[in-house]
mmCIF file of C-alpha atoms in Angstrom:
data_model
loop_
_atom_site.group_PDB
_atom_site.id
_atom_site.type_symbol
_atom_site.label_atom_id
_atom_site.label_comp_id
_atom_site.label_asym_id
_atom_site.label_seq_id
_atom_site.Cartn_x
_atom_site.Cartn_y
_atom_site.Cartn_z
ATOM 1 C CA THR A 82 39.411 17.466 3.034
ATOM 2 C CA GLY A 83 36.609 19.722 1.824
ATOM 3 C CA ARG A 84 36.196 17.600 -1.300
ATOM 4 C CA GLY A 85 36.065 14.416 0.777
ATOM 5 C CA SER A 86 33.540 15.937 3.167
ATOM 6 C CA ARG A 87 31.323 16.992 0.279
ATOM 7 C CA ALA A 88 31.504 13.502 -1.220
ATOM 8 C CA ALA A 89 30.614 12.010 2.151
ATOM 9 C CA ARG A 90 27.632 14.355 2.466
ATOM 10 C CA GLU A 91 26.468 13.359 -1.024
ATOM 11 C CA VAL A 92 26.656 9.679 -0.082
ATOM 12 C CA VAL A 93 24.632 10.373 3.074
ATOM 13 C CA MET A 94 21.991 12.268 1.079
ATOM 14 C CA ARG A 95 21.758 9.460 -1.487
ATOM 15 C CA SER A 96 21.340 6.988 1.378
ATOM 16 C CA LYS A 97 18.581 9.121 2.870
ATOM 17 C CA ARG A 98 16.810 9.326 -0.479
ATOM 18 C CA ALA A 99 17.046 5.567 -0.894
ATOM 19 C CA ALA A 100 15.661 5.010 2.616
ATOM 20 C CA VAL A 101 12.747 7.353 1.975
ATOM 21 C CA ALA A 102 12.085 5.710 -1.392
ATOM 22 C CA VAL A 103 11.784 2.356 0.407
ATOM 23 C CA VAL A 104 9.325 3.865 2.897
ATOM 24 C CA LEU A 105 7.257 5.341 0.080
ATOM 25 C CA LEU A 106 7.282 2.057 -1.832
ATOM 26 C CA ALA A 107 6.151 0.098 1.212
ATOM 27 C CA ALA A 108 3.399 2.609 1.839
ATOM 28 C CA ALA A 109 2.309 2.989 -1.728
ATOM 29 C CA TRP A 110 0.633 -0.308 -2.404
ATOM 30 C CA THR A 111 3.066 -1.942 -4.797
ATOM 31 C CA LEU A 112 3.996 -5.041 -2.867
ATOM 32 C CA GLN A 113 2.299 -7.164 -0.211
ATOM 33 C CA PHE A 114 3.889 -10.065 1.635
ATOM 34 C CA ALA A 115 1.576 -12.679 3.107
ATOM 35 C CA GLU A 116 2.074 -16.020 4.798
ATOM 36 C CA ALA A 117 -0.719 -18.293 3.600
ATOM 37 C CA ALA A 118 -2.070 -20.448 6.423
ATOM 38 C CA GLY A 119 1.352 -20.673 8.053
ATOM 39 C CA ALA A 120 2.880 -22.142 4.896
ATOM 40 C CA ALA A 121 4.640 -20.390 2.021
ATOM 41 C CA LEU A 122 5.570 -16.725 2.052
ATOM 42 C CA TYR A 123 4.198 -14.888 -0.961
ATOM 43 C CA ALA A 124 4.648 -11.474 -2.539
ATOM 44 C CA TYR A 125 1.767 -9.961 -4.519
ATOM 45 C CA VAL A 126 2.693 -7.468 -7.251
ATOM 46 C CA PRO A 127 0.063 -5.640 -9.365
ATOM 47 C CA ASP A 128 0.725 -5.674 -13.113
ATOM 48 C CA SER A 129 -1.324 -2.900 -14.679
ATOM 49 C CA SER A 130 -0.110 -3.749 -18.197
ATOM 50 C CA ASP A 131 -1.823 -7.156 -18.140
ATOM 51 C CA ASP A 132 -4.699 -6.563 -15.702
ATOM 52 C CA ARG A 133 -3.493 -9.087 -13.170
ATOM 53 C CA VAL A 134 -1.602 -9.483 -9.942
ATOM 54 C CA TRP A 135 1.387 -11.818 -9.731
ATOM 55 C CA ARG A 136 1.769 -14.058 -6.707
ATOM 56 C CA TYR A 137 5.420 -14.929 -6.122
ATOM 57 C CA ASP A 138 6.415 -17.818 -3.883
ATOM 58 C CA LEU A 139 9.500 -16.420 -2.170
ATOM 59 C CA ALA A 140 10.871 -19.891 -1.391
ATOM 60 C CA THR A 141 10.587 -21.390 -4.873
ATOM 61 C CA ASN A 142 10.423 -18.219 -7.037
ATOM 62 C CA GLU A 143 7.303 -19.642 -8.690
ATOM 63 C CA ALA A 144 4.995 -16.952 -10.058
ATOM 64 C CA ILE A 145 1.244 -17.352 -10.541
ATOM 65 C CA PRO A 146 -0.800 -14.713 -12.425
ATOM 66 C CA ILE A 147 -4.251 -13.869 -11.042
ATOM 67 C CA THR A 148 -6.545 -11.946 -13.387
ATOM 68 C CA VAL A 149 -8.233 -8.960 -11.729
ATOM 69 C CA GLY A 150 -9.800 -5.713 -12.956
ATOM 70 C CA PHE A 151 -8.385 -3.287 -15.491
ATOM 71 C CA ALA A 152 -5.154 -1.571 -14.370
ATOM 72 C CA PRO A 153 -4.625 -2.914 -10.831
ATOM 73 C CA ILE A 154 -2.985 -0.285 -8.640
ATOM 74 C CA ALA A 155 -3.118 -1.292 -4.964
ATOM 75 C CA VAL A 156 -2.894 -4.452 -2.846
ATOM 76 C CA ASP A 157 -3.077 -5.525 0.787
ATOM 77 C CA GLY A 158 -3.866 -8.709 2.681
ATOM 78 C CA SER A 159 -4.664 -10.326 6.009
ATOM 79 C CA SER A 160 -1.829 -11.240 8.352
ATOM 80 C CA ASP A 161 -2.088 -14.958 7.501
ATOM 81 C CA GLY A 162 -2.438 -14.420 3.764
ATOM 82 C CA SER A 163 -5.856 -16.061 3.554
ATOM 83 C CA VAL A 164 -7.429 -12.878 2.145
ATOM 84 C CA VAL A 165 -5.785 -10.561 -0.390
ATOM 85 C CA VAL A 166 -7.521 -7.544 -1.909
ATOM 86 C CA VAL A 167 -6.466 -5.792 -5.126
ATOM 87 C CA ALA A 168 -7.931 -2.453 -6.246
ATOM 88 C CA SER A 169 -8.141 -1.702 -9.982
ATOM 89 C CA MET A 170 -8.864 1.442 -11.970
ATOM 90 C CA GLU A 171 -11.435 -0.282 -14.238
ATOM 91 C CA THR A 172 -13.149 2.041 -16.740
ATOM 92 C CA TYR A 173 -11.804 5.326 -15.375
ATOM 93 C CA PRO A 174 -13.414 7.855 -14.990
ATOM 94 C CA ASN A 175 -16.570 5.792 -14.499
ATOM 95 C CA ALA A 176 -15.729 3.133 -11.920
ATOM 96 C CA GLY A 177 -13.178 1.233 -9.884
ATOM 97 C CA SER A 178 -13.205 -2.307 -8.512
ATOM 98 C CA ALA A 179 -11.672 -4.451 -5.784
ATOM 99 C CA ALA A 180 -10.909 -8.141 -6.265
ATOM 100 C CA VAL A 181 -11.136 -10.224 -3.077
ATOM 101 C CA ILE A 182 -8.732 -13.147 -3.525
ATOM 102 C CA ASP A 183 -8.670 -16.464 -1.663
ATOM 103 C CA GLY A 184 -5.028 -16.789 -0.641
ATOM 104 C CA ALA A 185 -5.193 -20.570 -0.373
ATOM 105 C CA THR A 186 -6.400 -21.146 -3.941
ATOM 106 C CA ALA A 187 -5.145 -17.932 -5.604
ATOM 107 C CA THR A 188 -8.590 -17.330 -7.100
ATOM 108 C CA VAL A 189 -10.866 -14.291 -7.085
ATOM 109 C CA ARG A 190 -13.880 -14.835 -4.818
ATOM 110 C CA TRP A 191 -15.568 -11.462 -5.317
ATOM 111 C CA THR A 192 -15.268 -8.418 -7.532
ATOM 112 C CA VAL A 193 -16.640 -5.408 -5.684
ATOM 113 C CA PRO A 194 -17.397 -1.971 -7.197
ATOM 114 C CA VAL A 195 -15.594 0.893 -5.441
ATOM 115 C CA GLY A 196 -15.084 4.605 -6.065
ATOM 116 C CA VAL A 197 -13.525 6.199 -9.117
ATOM 117 C CA ASN A 198 -9.723 6.104 -9.369
ATOM 118 C CA PRO A 199 -8.815 3.935 -6.347
ATOM 119 C CA ARG A 200 -5.433 4.613 -4.748
ATOM 120 C CA GLY A 201 -4.993 2.465 -1.636
ATOM 121 C CA VAL A 202 -6.134 -0.714 0.134
ATOM 122 C CA GLY A 203 -6.068 -1.740 3.784
ATOM 123 C CA VAL A 204 -7.162 -5.142 5.089
ATOM 124 C CA THR A 205 -7.753 -5.958 8.755
ATOM 125 C CA PRO A 206 -5.324 -8.540 10.152
ATOM 126 C CA ASP A 207 -8.127 -11.123 10.445
ATOM 127 C CA GLY A 208 -9.142 -10.480 6.830
ATOM 128 C CA ALA A 209 -12.742 -9.654 7.735
ATOM 129 C CA LYS A 210 -12.823 -6.150 6.221
ATOM 130 C CA ALA A 211 -11.080 -4.259 3.461
ATOM 131 C CA TYR A 212 -10.878 -0.491 2.961
ATOM 132 C CA VAL A 213 -10.361 1.004 -0.512
ATOM 133 C CA SER A 214 -9.677 4.716 -1.003
ATOM 134 C CA SER A 215 -10.818 6.648 -4.074
ATOM 135 C CA TYR A 216 -8.904 9.676 -5.302
ATOM 136 C CA GLN A 217 -11.680 10.975 -7.545
ATOM 137 C CA ASP A 218 -14.738 10.327 -5.370
ATOM 138 C CA ARG A 219 -13.010 11.183 -2.074
ATOM 139 C CA THR A 220 -14.581 8.070 -0.596
ATOM 140 C CA LEU A 221 -13.402 5.075 1.394
ATOM 141 C CA THR A 222 -15.294 1.883 0.533
ATOM 142 C CA VAL A 223 -15.618 -0.645 3.382
ATOM 143 C CA ILE A 224 -15.947 -4.240 2.138
ATOM 144 C CA ASP A 225 -17.078 -7.381 3.969
ATOM 145 C CA THR A 226 -14.640 -9.875 2.458
ATOM 146 C CA ALA A 227 -16.734 -12.898 3.497
ATOM 147 C CA THR A 228 -19.737 -11.809 1.428
ATOM 148 C CA GLY A 229 -18.260 -9.336 -1.054
ATOM 149 C CA GLY A 230 -20.762 -6.733 0.123
ATOM 150 C CA VAL A 231 -20.141 -3.038 0.721
ATOM 151 C CA VAL A 232 -20.627 -2.350 4.426
ATOM 152 C CA LYS A 233 -20.241 1.408 4.247
ATOM 153 C CA THR A 234 -19.006 4.236 2.054
ATOM 154 C CA ILE A 235 -17.194 6.933 4.028
ATOM 155 C CA THR A 236 -16.844 10.390 2.500
ATOM 156 C CA LEU A 237 -13.578 12.094 3.425
ATOM 157 C CA ASP A 238 -11.966 15.473 2.681
ATOM 158 C CA GLY A 239 -9.800 16.225 -0.311
ATOM 159 C CA SER A 240 -8.204 13.901 -2.820
ATOM 160 C CA LEU A 241 -7.397 10.563 -1.205
ATOM 161 C CA GLY A 242 -4.145 8.625 -1.415
ATOM 162 C CA GLY A 243 -2.644 5.596 0.271
ATOM 163 C CA VAL A 244 -4.151 3.484 3.059
ATOM 164 C CA ALA A 245 -2.472 1.749 5.998
ATOM 165 C CA MET A 246 -3.851 -0.630 8.617
ATOM 166 C CA SER A 247 -2.576 -0.529 12.196
ATOM 167 C CA PRO A 248 -0.879 -3.793 13.217
ATOM 168 C CA ASN A 249 -3.645 -4.552 15.745
ATOM 169 C CA GLY A 250 -6.361 -3.798 13.188
ATOM 170 C CA GLN A 251 -8.099 -1.217 15.358
ATOM 171 C CA ARG A 252 -7.334 1.767 13.115
ATOM 172 C CA VAL A 253 -7.123 2.366 9.404
ATOM 173 C CA TYR A 254 -5.288 5.441 8.145
ATOM 174 C CA VAL A 255 -6.084 7.254 4.893
ATOM 175 C CA VAL A 256 -4.114 10.062 3.235
ATOM 176 C CA GLN A 257 -6.143 13.191 2.390
ATOM 177 C CA ASN A 258 -5.085 16.243 0.384
ATOM 178 C CA ALA A 259 -7.186 19.384 0.657
ATOM 179 C CA PHE A 260 -5.551 22.365 2.392
ATOM 180 C CA GLY A 261 -2.250 20.669 2.997
ATOM 181 C CA ALA A 262 -1.841 16.984 3.754
ATOM 182 C CA THR A 263 -3.707 15.165 6.514
ATOM 183 C CA VAL A 264 -4.349 11.576 7.529
ATOM 184 C CA ALA A 265 -7.819 10.407 8.576
ATOM 185 C CA SER A 266 -7.775 7.915 11.457
ATOM 186 C CA ILE A 267 -10.786 5.579 11.360
ATOM 187 C CA ASP A 268 -11.994 3.176 14.040
ATOM 188 C CA THR A 269 -12.470 -0.199 12.315
ATOM 189 C CA ALA A 270 -15.058 -1.301 14.896
ATOM 190 C CA THR A 271 -17.425 1.592 14.091
ATOM 191 C CA ASP A 272 -16.035 2.737 10.717
ATOM 192 C CA GLU A 273 -16.140 6.311 11.996
ATOM 193 C CA VAL A 274 -13.437 8.965 11.663
ATOM 194 C CA THR A 275 -11.946 9.551 15.098
ATOM 195 C CA ALA A 276 -9.138 11.978 14.234
ATOM 196 C CA VAL A 277 -7.660 14.019 11.406
ATOM 197 C CA ILE A 278 -3.869 14.217 11.680
ATOM 198 C CA LEU A 279 -1.834 17.050 10.172
ATOM 199 C CA ALA A 280 1.141 15.848 8.136
ATOM 200 C CA SER A 281 2.020 19.018 6.197
ATOM 201 C CA GLN A 282 0.479 22.432 5.647
ATOM 202 C CA VAL A 283 1.955 22.860 2.164
ATOM 203 C CA ASP A 284 3.305 19.552 0.838
ATOM 204 C CA PRO A 285 0.883 17.011 -0.714
ATOM 205 C CA ALA A 286 0.955 13.468 0.646
ATOM 206 C CA LEU A 287 1.059 10.258 -1.371
ATOM 207 C CA SER A 288 1.163 7.369 1.059
ATOM 208 C CA VAL A 289 1.134 6.225 4.664
ATOM 209 C CA THR A 290 2.492 3.260 6.586
ATOM 210 C CA THR A 291 3.124 2.299 10.220
ATOM 211 C CA ASP A 292 6.036 0.828 12.097
ATOM 212 C CA PRO A 293 5.668 -2.854 13.156
ATOM 213 C CA ALA A 294 4.571 -1.848 16.668
ATOM 214 C CA GLY A 295 1.998 0.650 15.421
ATOM 215 C CA THR A 296 3.484 3.483 17.479
ATOM 216 C CA ARG A 297 4.528 5.675 14.548
ATOM 217 C CA LEU A 298 2.989 6.703 11.246
ATOM 218 C CA PHE A 299 5.189 7.556 8.280
ATOM 219 C CA VAL A 300 3.489 9.762 5.713
ATOM 220 C CA GLY A 301 5.151 9.953 2.291
ATOM 221 C CA LEU A 302 5.187 13.563 1.080
ATOM 222 C CA TYR A 303 6.416 14.938 -2.252
ATOM 223 C CA THR A 304 9.619 16.143 -0.618
ATOM 224 C CA GLY A 305 10.086 13.912 2.403
ATOM 225 C CA VAL A 306 8.453 11.883 5.146
ATOM 226 C CA ALA A 307 6.294 13.137 8.022
ATOM 227 C CA ILE A 308 6.609 11.166 11.262
ATOM 228 C CA VAL A 309 3.540 11.048 13.519
ATOM 229 C CA ASP A 310 3.014 9.697 17.032
ATOM 230 C CA ALA A 311 0.145 7.213 16.607
ATOM 231 C CA ALA A 312 -0.904 7.473 20.255
ATOM 232 C CA THR A 313 -1.267 11.266 20.369
ATOM 233 C CA ASN A 314 -1.754 11.893 16.608
ATOM 234 C CA LEU A 315 0.862 14.655 16.863
ATOM 235 C CA LEU A 316 3.376 15.454 14.141
ATOM 236 C CA LEU A 317 6.850 14.696 15.508
ATOM 237 C CA ASP A 318 9.134 15.550 12.609
ATOM 238 C CA VAL A 319 9.441 15.946 8.853
ATOM 239 C CA VAL A 320 12.501 14.495 7.146
ATOM 240 C CA GLN A 321 13.096 16.608 4.054
ATOM 241 C CA VAL A 322 14.317 14.581 1.090
ATOM 242 C CA ASP A 323 13.745 15.546 -2.533
ATOM 243 C CA CYS A 324 12.350 12.272 -3.856
ATOM 244 C CA ILE A 325 10.909 13.832 -7.007
ATOM 245 C CA ASN A 326 14.122 15.354 -8.361
ATOM 246 C CA GLY A 327 16.495 12.753 -6.945
#
């Protein structure tokens, strides 16, 4: 019936919205899974109300709080969980910080100053480098996690958003919003921008993530998800879903 068809369409649309919400959540720094030295599987969740990140053991449900900077907002880690990096707002609008955490001991090794109003973190699979984007400064801070030193500060275009690392660690992707939404592709060997990828000419972007193979980028927009071919940097499709208004 027409009523049944409409109900079915509404269920499909709700399912699409839920799927996109999951993509945006995964891309937007809230949760990081890491397997520490081949042992337990952990989830790291920033808690901006208490200035700490919670490490959850997914096998035992044990939770350990790790104190970081003021208002933590983004987290990422190495593939083996030995290095986890959490970006915090700190004394906005004056500074931001990144806590480099030892995954084995759940302790902060370094606290590194980064740009104002950080939004995203990407860590290379080997844990050697971390990249922290700054919305206010339009900069990407490159951190040597072994020393806690800043290797380079890269100035990008527009207000910056989420960060994603390619599975092989050769590229880091950063959301930019200036005239439309783009994604900067950066070579992690040289820390140079190698491409600027168009995601939308009108819709601002919030976040970015990759598929497990690193062949596709998914850019979270205000009203949907842009899908990009990671090999050619070409926009393949935009799935329109109104995530703001439900």
